[in-house]
Short mmCIF file of C-alpha atoms in Angstrom, two decimals:
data_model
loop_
_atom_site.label_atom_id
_atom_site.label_comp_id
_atom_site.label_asym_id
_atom_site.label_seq_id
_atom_site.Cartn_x
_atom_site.Cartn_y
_atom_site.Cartn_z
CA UNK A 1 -6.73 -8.06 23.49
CA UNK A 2 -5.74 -8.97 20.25
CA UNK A 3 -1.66 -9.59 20.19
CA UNK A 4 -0.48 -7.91 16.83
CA UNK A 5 3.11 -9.21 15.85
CA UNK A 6 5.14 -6.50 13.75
CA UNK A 7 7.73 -8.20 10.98
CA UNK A 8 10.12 -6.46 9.72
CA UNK A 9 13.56 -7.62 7.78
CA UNK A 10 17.07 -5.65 7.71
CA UNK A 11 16.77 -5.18 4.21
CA UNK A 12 13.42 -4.37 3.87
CA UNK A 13 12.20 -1.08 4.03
CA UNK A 14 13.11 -0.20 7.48
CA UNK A 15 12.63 3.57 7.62
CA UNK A 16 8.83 3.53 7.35
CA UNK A 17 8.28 0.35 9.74
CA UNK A 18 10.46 2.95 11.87
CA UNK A 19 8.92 6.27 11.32
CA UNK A 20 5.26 4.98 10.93
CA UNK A 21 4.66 1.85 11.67
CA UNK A 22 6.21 0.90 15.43
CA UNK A 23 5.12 4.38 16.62
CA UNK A 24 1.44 3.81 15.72
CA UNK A 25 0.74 1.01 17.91
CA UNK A 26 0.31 3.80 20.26
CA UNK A 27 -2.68 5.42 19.07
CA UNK A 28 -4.86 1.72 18.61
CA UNK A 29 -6.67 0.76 21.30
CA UNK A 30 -7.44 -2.77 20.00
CA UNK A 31 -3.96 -4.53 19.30
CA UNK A 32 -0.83 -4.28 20.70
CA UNK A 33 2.84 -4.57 19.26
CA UNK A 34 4.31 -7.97 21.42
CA UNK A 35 7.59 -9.10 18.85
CA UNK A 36 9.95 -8.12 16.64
CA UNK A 37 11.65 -10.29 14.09
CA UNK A 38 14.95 -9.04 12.35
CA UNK A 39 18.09 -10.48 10.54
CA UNK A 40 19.92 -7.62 12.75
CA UNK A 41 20.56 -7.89 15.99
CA UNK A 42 21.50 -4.22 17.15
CA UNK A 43 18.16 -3.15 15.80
CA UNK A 44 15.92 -5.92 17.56
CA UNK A 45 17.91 -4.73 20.80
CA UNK A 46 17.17 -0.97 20.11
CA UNK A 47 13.48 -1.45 18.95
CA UNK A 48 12.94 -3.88 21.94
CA UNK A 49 13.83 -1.31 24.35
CA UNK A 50 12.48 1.47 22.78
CA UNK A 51 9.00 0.01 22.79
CA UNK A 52 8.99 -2.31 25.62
CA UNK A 53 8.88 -5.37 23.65
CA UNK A 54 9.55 -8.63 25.15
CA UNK A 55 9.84 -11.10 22.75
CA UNK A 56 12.43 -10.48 19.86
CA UNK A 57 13.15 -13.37 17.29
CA UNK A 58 15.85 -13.63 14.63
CA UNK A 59 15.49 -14.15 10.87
CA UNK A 60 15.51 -18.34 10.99
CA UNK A 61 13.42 -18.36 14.16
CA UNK A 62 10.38 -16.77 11.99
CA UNK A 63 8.47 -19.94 12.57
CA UNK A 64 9.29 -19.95 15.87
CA UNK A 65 7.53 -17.11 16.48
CA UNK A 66 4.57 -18.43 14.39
CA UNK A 67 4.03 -21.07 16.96
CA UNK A 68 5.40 -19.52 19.71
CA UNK A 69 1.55 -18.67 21.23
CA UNK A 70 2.43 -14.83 21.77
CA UNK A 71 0.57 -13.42 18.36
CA UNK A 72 -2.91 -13.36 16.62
CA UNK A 73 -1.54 -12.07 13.58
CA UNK A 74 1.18 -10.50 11.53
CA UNK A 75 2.26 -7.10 9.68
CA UNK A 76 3.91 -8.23 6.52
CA UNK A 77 6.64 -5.72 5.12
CA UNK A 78 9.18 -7.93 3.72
CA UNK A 79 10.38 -7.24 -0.17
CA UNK A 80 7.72 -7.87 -2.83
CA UNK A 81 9.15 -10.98 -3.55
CA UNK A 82 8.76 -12.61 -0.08
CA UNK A 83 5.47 -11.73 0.69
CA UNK A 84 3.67 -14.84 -0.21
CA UNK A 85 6.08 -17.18 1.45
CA UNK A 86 5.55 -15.66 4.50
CA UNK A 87 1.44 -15.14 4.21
CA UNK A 88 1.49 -18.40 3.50
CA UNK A 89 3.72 -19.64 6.98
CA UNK A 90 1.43 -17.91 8.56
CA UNK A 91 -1.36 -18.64 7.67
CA UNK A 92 -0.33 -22.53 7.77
CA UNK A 93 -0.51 -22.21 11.84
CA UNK A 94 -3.57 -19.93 11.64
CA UNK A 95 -2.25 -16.74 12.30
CA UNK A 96 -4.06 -13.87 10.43
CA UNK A 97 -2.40 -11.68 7.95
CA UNK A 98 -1.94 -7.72 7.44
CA UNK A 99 0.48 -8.09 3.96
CA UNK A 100 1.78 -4.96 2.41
CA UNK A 101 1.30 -3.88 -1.34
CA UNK A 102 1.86 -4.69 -3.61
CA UNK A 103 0.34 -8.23 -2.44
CA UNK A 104 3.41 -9.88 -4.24
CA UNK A 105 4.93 -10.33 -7.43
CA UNK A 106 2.99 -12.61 -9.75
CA UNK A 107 -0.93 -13.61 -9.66
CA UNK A 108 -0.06 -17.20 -8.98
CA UNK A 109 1.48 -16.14 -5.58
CA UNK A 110 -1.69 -13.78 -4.72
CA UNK A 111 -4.00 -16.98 -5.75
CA UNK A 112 -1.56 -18.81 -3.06
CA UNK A 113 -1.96 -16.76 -0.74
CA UNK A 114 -5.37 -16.31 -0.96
CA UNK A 115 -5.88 -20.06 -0.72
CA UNK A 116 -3.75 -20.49 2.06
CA UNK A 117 -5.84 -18.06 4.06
CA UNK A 118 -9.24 -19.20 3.77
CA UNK A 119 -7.81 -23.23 3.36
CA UNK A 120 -6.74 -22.46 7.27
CA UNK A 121 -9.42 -20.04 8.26
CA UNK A 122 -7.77 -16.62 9.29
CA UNK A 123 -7.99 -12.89 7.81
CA UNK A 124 -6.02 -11.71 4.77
CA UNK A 125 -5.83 -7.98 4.42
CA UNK A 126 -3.82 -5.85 2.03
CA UNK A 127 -2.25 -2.78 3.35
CA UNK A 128 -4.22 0.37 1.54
CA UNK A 129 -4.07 2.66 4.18
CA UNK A 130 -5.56 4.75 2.18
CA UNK A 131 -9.08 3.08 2.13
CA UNK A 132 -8.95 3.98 5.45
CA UNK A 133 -7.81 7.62 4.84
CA UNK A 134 -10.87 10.28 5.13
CA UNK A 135 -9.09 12.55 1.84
CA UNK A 136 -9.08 10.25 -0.21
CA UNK A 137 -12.72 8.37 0.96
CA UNK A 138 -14.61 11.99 0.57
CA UNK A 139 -13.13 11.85 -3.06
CA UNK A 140 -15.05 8.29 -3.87
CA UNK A 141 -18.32 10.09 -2.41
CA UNK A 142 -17.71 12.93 -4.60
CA UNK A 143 -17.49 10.88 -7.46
CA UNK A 144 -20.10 8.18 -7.16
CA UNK A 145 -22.85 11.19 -6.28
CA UNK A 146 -21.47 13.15 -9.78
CA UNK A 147 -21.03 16.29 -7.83
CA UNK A 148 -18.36 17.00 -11.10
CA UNK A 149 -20.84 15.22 -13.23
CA UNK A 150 -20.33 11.79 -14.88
CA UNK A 151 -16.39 10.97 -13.93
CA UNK A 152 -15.06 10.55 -17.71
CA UNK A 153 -11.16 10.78 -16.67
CA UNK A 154 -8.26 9.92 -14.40
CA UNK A 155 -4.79 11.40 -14.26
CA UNK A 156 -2.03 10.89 -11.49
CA UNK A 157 1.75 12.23 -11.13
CA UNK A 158 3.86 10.10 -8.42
CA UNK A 159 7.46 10.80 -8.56
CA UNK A 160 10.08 10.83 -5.94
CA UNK A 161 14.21 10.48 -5.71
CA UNK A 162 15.54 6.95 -4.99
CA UNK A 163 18.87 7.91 -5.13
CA UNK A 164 20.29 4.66 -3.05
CA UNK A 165 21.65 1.74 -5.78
CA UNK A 166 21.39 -0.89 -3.39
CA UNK A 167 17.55 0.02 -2.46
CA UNK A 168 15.25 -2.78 -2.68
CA UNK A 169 13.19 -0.64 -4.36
CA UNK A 170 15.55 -0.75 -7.77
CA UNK A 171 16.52 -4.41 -7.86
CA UNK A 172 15.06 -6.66 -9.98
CA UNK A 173 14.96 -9.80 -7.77
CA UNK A 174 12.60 -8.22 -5.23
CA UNK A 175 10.18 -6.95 -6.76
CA UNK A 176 11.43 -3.70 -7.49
CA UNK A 177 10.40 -0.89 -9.47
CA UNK A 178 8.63 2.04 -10.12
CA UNK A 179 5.31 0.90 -11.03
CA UNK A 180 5.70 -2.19 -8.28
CA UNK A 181 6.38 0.58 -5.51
CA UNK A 182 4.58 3.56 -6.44
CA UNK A 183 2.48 3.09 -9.34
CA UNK A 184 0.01 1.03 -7.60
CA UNK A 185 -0.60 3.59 -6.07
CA UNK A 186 -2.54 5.56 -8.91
CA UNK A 187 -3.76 2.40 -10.18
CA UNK A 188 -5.52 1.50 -7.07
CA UNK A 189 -6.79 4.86 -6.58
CA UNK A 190 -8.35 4.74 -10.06
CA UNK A 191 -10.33 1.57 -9.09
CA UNK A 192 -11.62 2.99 -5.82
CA UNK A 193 -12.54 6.62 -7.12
CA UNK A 194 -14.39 4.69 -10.50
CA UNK A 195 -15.69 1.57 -8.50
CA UNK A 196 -14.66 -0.38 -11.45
CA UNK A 197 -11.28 -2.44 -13.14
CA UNK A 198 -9.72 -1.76 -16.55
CA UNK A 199 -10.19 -3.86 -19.43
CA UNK A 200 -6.90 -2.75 -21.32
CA UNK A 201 -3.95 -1.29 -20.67
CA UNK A 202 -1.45 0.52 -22.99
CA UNK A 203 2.61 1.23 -20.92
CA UNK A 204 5.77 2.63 -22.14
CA UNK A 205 8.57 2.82 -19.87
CA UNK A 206 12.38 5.29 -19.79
CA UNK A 207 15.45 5.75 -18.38
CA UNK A 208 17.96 8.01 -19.28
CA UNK A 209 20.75 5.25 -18.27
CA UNK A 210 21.83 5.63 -14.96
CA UNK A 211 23.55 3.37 -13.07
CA UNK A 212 20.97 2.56 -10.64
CA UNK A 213 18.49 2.21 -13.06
CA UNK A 214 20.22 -0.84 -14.47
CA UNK A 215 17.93 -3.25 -13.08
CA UNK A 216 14.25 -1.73 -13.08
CA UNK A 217 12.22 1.26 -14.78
CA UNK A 218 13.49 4.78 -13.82
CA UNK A 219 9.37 6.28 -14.59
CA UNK A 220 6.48 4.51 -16.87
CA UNK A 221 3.46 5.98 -18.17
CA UNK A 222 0.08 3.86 -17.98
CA UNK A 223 -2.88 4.39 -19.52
CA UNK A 224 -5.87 2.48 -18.68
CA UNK A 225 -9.43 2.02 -20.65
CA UNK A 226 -12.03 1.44 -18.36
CA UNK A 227 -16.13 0.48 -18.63
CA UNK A 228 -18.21 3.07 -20.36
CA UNK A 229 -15.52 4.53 -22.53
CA UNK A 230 -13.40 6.22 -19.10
CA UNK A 231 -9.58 6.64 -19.62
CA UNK A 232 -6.95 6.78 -16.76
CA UNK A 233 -3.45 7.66 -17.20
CA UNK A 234 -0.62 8.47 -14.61
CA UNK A 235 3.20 8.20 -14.11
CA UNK A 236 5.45 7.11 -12.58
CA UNK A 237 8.56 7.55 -11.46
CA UNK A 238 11.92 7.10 -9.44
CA UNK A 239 14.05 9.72 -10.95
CA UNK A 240 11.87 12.89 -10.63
CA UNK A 241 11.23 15.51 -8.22
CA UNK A 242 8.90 14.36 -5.21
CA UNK A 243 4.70 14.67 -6.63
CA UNK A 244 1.90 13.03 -5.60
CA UNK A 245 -1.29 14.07 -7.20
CA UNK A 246 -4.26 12.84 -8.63
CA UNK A 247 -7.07 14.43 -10.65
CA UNK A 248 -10.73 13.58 -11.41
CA UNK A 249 -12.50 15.09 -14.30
CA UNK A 250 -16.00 14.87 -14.99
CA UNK A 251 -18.82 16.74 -17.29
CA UNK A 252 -19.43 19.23 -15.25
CA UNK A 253 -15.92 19.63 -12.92
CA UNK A 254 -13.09 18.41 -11.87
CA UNK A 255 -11.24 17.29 -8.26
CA UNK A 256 -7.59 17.33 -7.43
CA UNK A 257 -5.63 16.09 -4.58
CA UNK A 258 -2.33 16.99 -3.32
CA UNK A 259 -0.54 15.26 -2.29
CA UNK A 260 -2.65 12.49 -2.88
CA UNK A 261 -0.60 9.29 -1.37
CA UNK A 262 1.12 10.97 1.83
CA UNK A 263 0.87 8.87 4.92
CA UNK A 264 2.03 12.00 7.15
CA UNK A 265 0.80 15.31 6.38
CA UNK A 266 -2.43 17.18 5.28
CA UNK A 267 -3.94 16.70 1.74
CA UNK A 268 -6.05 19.14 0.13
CA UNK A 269 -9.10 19.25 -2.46
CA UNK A 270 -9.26 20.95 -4.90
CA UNK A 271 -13.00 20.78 -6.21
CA UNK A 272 -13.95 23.26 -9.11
CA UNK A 273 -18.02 22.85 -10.15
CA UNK A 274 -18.77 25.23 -12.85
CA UNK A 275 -15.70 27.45 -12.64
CA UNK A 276 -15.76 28.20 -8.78
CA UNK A 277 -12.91 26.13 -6.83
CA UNK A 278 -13.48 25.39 -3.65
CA UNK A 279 -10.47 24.01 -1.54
CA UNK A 280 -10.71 21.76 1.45
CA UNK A 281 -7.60 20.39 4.02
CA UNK A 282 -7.82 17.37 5.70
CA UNK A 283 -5.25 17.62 8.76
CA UNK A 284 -3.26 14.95 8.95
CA UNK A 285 -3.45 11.64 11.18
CA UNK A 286 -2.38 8.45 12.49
CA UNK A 287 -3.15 6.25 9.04
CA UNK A 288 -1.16 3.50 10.24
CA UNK A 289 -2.85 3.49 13.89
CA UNK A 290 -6.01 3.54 11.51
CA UNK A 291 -4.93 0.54 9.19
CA UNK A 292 -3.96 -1.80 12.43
CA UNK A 293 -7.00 -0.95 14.10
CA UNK A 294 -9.28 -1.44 11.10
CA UNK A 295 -7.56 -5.27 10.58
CA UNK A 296 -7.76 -5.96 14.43
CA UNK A 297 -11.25 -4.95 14.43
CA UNK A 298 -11.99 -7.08 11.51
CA UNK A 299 -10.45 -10.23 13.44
CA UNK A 300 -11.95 -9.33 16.85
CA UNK A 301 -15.69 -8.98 15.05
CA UNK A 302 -15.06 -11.86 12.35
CA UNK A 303 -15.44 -9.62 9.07
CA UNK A 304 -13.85 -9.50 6.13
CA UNK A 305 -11.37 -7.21 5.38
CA UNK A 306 -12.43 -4.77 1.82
CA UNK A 307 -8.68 -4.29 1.14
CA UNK A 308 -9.07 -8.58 0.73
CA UNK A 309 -6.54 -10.50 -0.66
CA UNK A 310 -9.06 -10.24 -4.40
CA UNK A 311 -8.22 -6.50 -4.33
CA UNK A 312 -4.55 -7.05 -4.26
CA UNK A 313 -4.74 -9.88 -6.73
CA UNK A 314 -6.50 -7.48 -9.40
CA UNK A 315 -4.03 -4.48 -8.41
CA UNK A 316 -0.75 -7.31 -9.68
CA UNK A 317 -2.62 -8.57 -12.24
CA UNK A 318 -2.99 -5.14 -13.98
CA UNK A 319 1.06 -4.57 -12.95
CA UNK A 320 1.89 -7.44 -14.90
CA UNK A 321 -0.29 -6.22 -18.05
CA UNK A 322 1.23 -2.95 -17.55
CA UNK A 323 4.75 -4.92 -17.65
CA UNK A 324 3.69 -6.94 -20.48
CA UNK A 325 2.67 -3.78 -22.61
CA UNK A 326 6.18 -1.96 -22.22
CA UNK A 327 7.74 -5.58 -23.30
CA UNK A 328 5.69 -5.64 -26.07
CA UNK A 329 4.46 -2.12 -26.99
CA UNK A 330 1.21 -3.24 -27.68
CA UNK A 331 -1.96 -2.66 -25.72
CA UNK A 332 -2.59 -5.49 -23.17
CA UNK A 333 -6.47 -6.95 -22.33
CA UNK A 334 -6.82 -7.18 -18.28
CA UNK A 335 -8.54 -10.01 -16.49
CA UNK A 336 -9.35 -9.18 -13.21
CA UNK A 337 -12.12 -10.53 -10.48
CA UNK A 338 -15.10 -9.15 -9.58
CA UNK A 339 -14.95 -7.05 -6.60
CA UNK A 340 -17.89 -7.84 -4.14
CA UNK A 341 -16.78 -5.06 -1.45
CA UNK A 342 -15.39 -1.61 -2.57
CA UNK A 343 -14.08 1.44 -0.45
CA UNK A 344 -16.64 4.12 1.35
CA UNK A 345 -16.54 7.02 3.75
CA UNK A 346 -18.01 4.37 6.27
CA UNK A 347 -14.71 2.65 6.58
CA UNK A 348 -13.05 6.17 7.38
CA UNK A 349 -10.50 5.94 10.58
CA UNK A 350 -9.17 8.64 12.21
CA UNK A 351 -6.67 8.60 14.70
CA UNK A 352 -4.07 11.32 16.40
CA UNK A 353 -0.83 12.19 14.24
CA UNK A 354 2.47 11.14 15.92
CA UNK A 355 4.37 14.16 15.77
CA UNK A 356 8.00 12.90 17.19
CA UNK A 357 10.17 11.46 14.66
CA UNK A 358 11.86 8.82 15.18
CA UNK A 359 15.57 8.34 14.97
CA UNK A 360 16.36 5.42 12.96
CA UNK A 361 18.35 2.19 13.56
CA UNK A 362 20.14 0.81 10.45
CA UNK A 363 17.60 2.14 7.51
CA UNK A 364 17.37 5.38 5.69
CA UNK A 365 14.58 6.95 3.78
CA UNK A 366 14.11 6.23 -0.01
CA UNK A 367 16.28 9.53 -1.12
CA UNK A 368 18.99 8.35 1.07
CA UNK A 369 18.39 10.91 4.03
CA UNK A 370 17.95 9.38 7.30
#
């Protein structure tokens, strides 16, 4: 059985290694949760005994644990700015790697820790749980077979309340920021629902000067030209009511889903052909039990993962245009790679929803509520 090792920091984003991520080890049937690391001890006792967990390291005993012959691979979901120094650990005594997005701050790190990875051997994947996620999968099928007609544009809302000032999530040094956090989220989903990458980007960013906006973006608005004359826009933001949507529109229709990026509830479509709207809910499910199982499955068979380490090299790369056009306020060319794999309903993973929720140890939830 493959031995998946969990990572977490106190000041990383605790709530949804908490609420999602621990709980789902439950519902895989092909890896299995066997240490914790944590700056905090109260939490690594808690955790430990919640889940039965027998080996429980501390923040400087990281490459302990690394060597320690107890894990096949990691779950990366440090701050944005530590991700490739600890991919690249890792992957320096051959364990595999399951990084969250985005893959880390600059392309130089990504290249890093792509290298590192295939210099020793061992898996990178990038955590898109939804390329796992049947909603949002049926939605590439019903573009690429033009059920709405030639896909001509894209438009996304994702907004929620980060109301906390000393949030990873609005510092500077980490990472932070709305587009960073969220935005690659409609960015991403563009690529997978057109099966292509921008060649220009155009980005203007506000906020209305609040304190804990000091640091990063409050909301930005993107808007992205793509092959064949397609435009996508969305925005993003940290100071608006919570929204997660996307649209498609093509020649002949359109589809919408809401909400789009939710890791724990239903999402509908919304698919009008002709005038006539038909909606559809997909019930929700396990997608982190999907995501570790997908990544264990990948290192038990020897494939490579589709979310690779290329697809969250191109998703930074694009950030840091986006970032370079609300510097500049000029449009920004995009060089990205050429994408070998893409996502399809034939990656789709389903597995049961985890209905408790769990209390949490030492972390609350973006808006501040526990």
């Amino acid at each position: 059985m493959l031995l998946l090792y969990f990572f977490r920091l106190r000041n990383a984003i605790g709530w949804f290694a908490q609420e999602a991520a621990l709980p789902a080890f439950a519902n895989t049937e092909n890896s299995e949760l066997v240490a914790l690391v944590s700056d905090d001890p109260a939490k690594l006792e808690e955790l430990s005994k919640k889940y039965g967990i027998q080996h429980t390291y501390s923040y400087d005993e990281y490459e302990d644990c690394l060597t320690s012959g107890e894990i096949d691979a990691v779950y990366i979901a440090l701050p944005n700015h530590l991700h490739c120094e600890y991919t690249v650990r890792a992957a320096n005594q051959a364990i595999h790697v399951l990084c969250e997005k985005p893959m880390a701050v600059t392309d130089k790190e990504c290249e890093s820790m792509i290298k590192a990875t295939k210099d020793n051997n061992v898996k990178l994947m990038i955590a898109y749980r939804l390329h796992l996620e049947p909603a949002n999968l049926q939605a590439v099928e019903i573009v690429r077979s033009q059920q709405i007609g030639e896909a001509r544009l894209f438009n996304s809302v994702f907004s929620q309340q980060v109301v906390d000032e000393g949030n990873i999530r609005l510092r500077d040094v980490t990472g932070g920021g709305a587009v960073y956090d969220i935005g690659i989220y409609c960015l991403n989903a563009v690529r997978y629902l057109f099966q292509d990458e921008p060649t220009e980007v155009f980005a203007v960013a506000a906020s209305k000067g609040e304190q804990r906006f000091s640091e990063v973006e409050e909301m930005a608005t993107v808007t992205m030209r793509f092959p064949n004359e397609r435009l996508a826009t969305f925005t993003c933001s940290f100071g608006g009511a919570k929204v997660s949507t996307y649209q498609v529109v093509g020649t002949k229709g359109d589809l919408r889903l809401e909400p789009a990026y939710t890791w724990h509830g239903d999402i509908k479509h919304y698919l009008t052909i002709d005038g006539e709207t038909q909606e559809r809910t997909f019930e929700k499910h396990d997608q982190l039990a999907a995501e570790f199982t997908y990544f264990s499955d990948c290192i038990l068979q020897n494939k490579d993962p589709e979310p690779s380490g290329t697809e969250g090299l191109n998703d930074v790369r694009i950030i840091q245009a986006i970032y370079q056009s609300i510097e500049t306020g000029q449009p920004v060319q995009v060089q990205t790679l050429e994408r070998s794999q893409r996502a399809t309903s034939e990656q789709t993973i389903e597995r049961p929803a985890n209905e408790e929720k769990p209390e949490l140890i030492h972390a609350t939830a973006p808006s501040g509520n526990s």
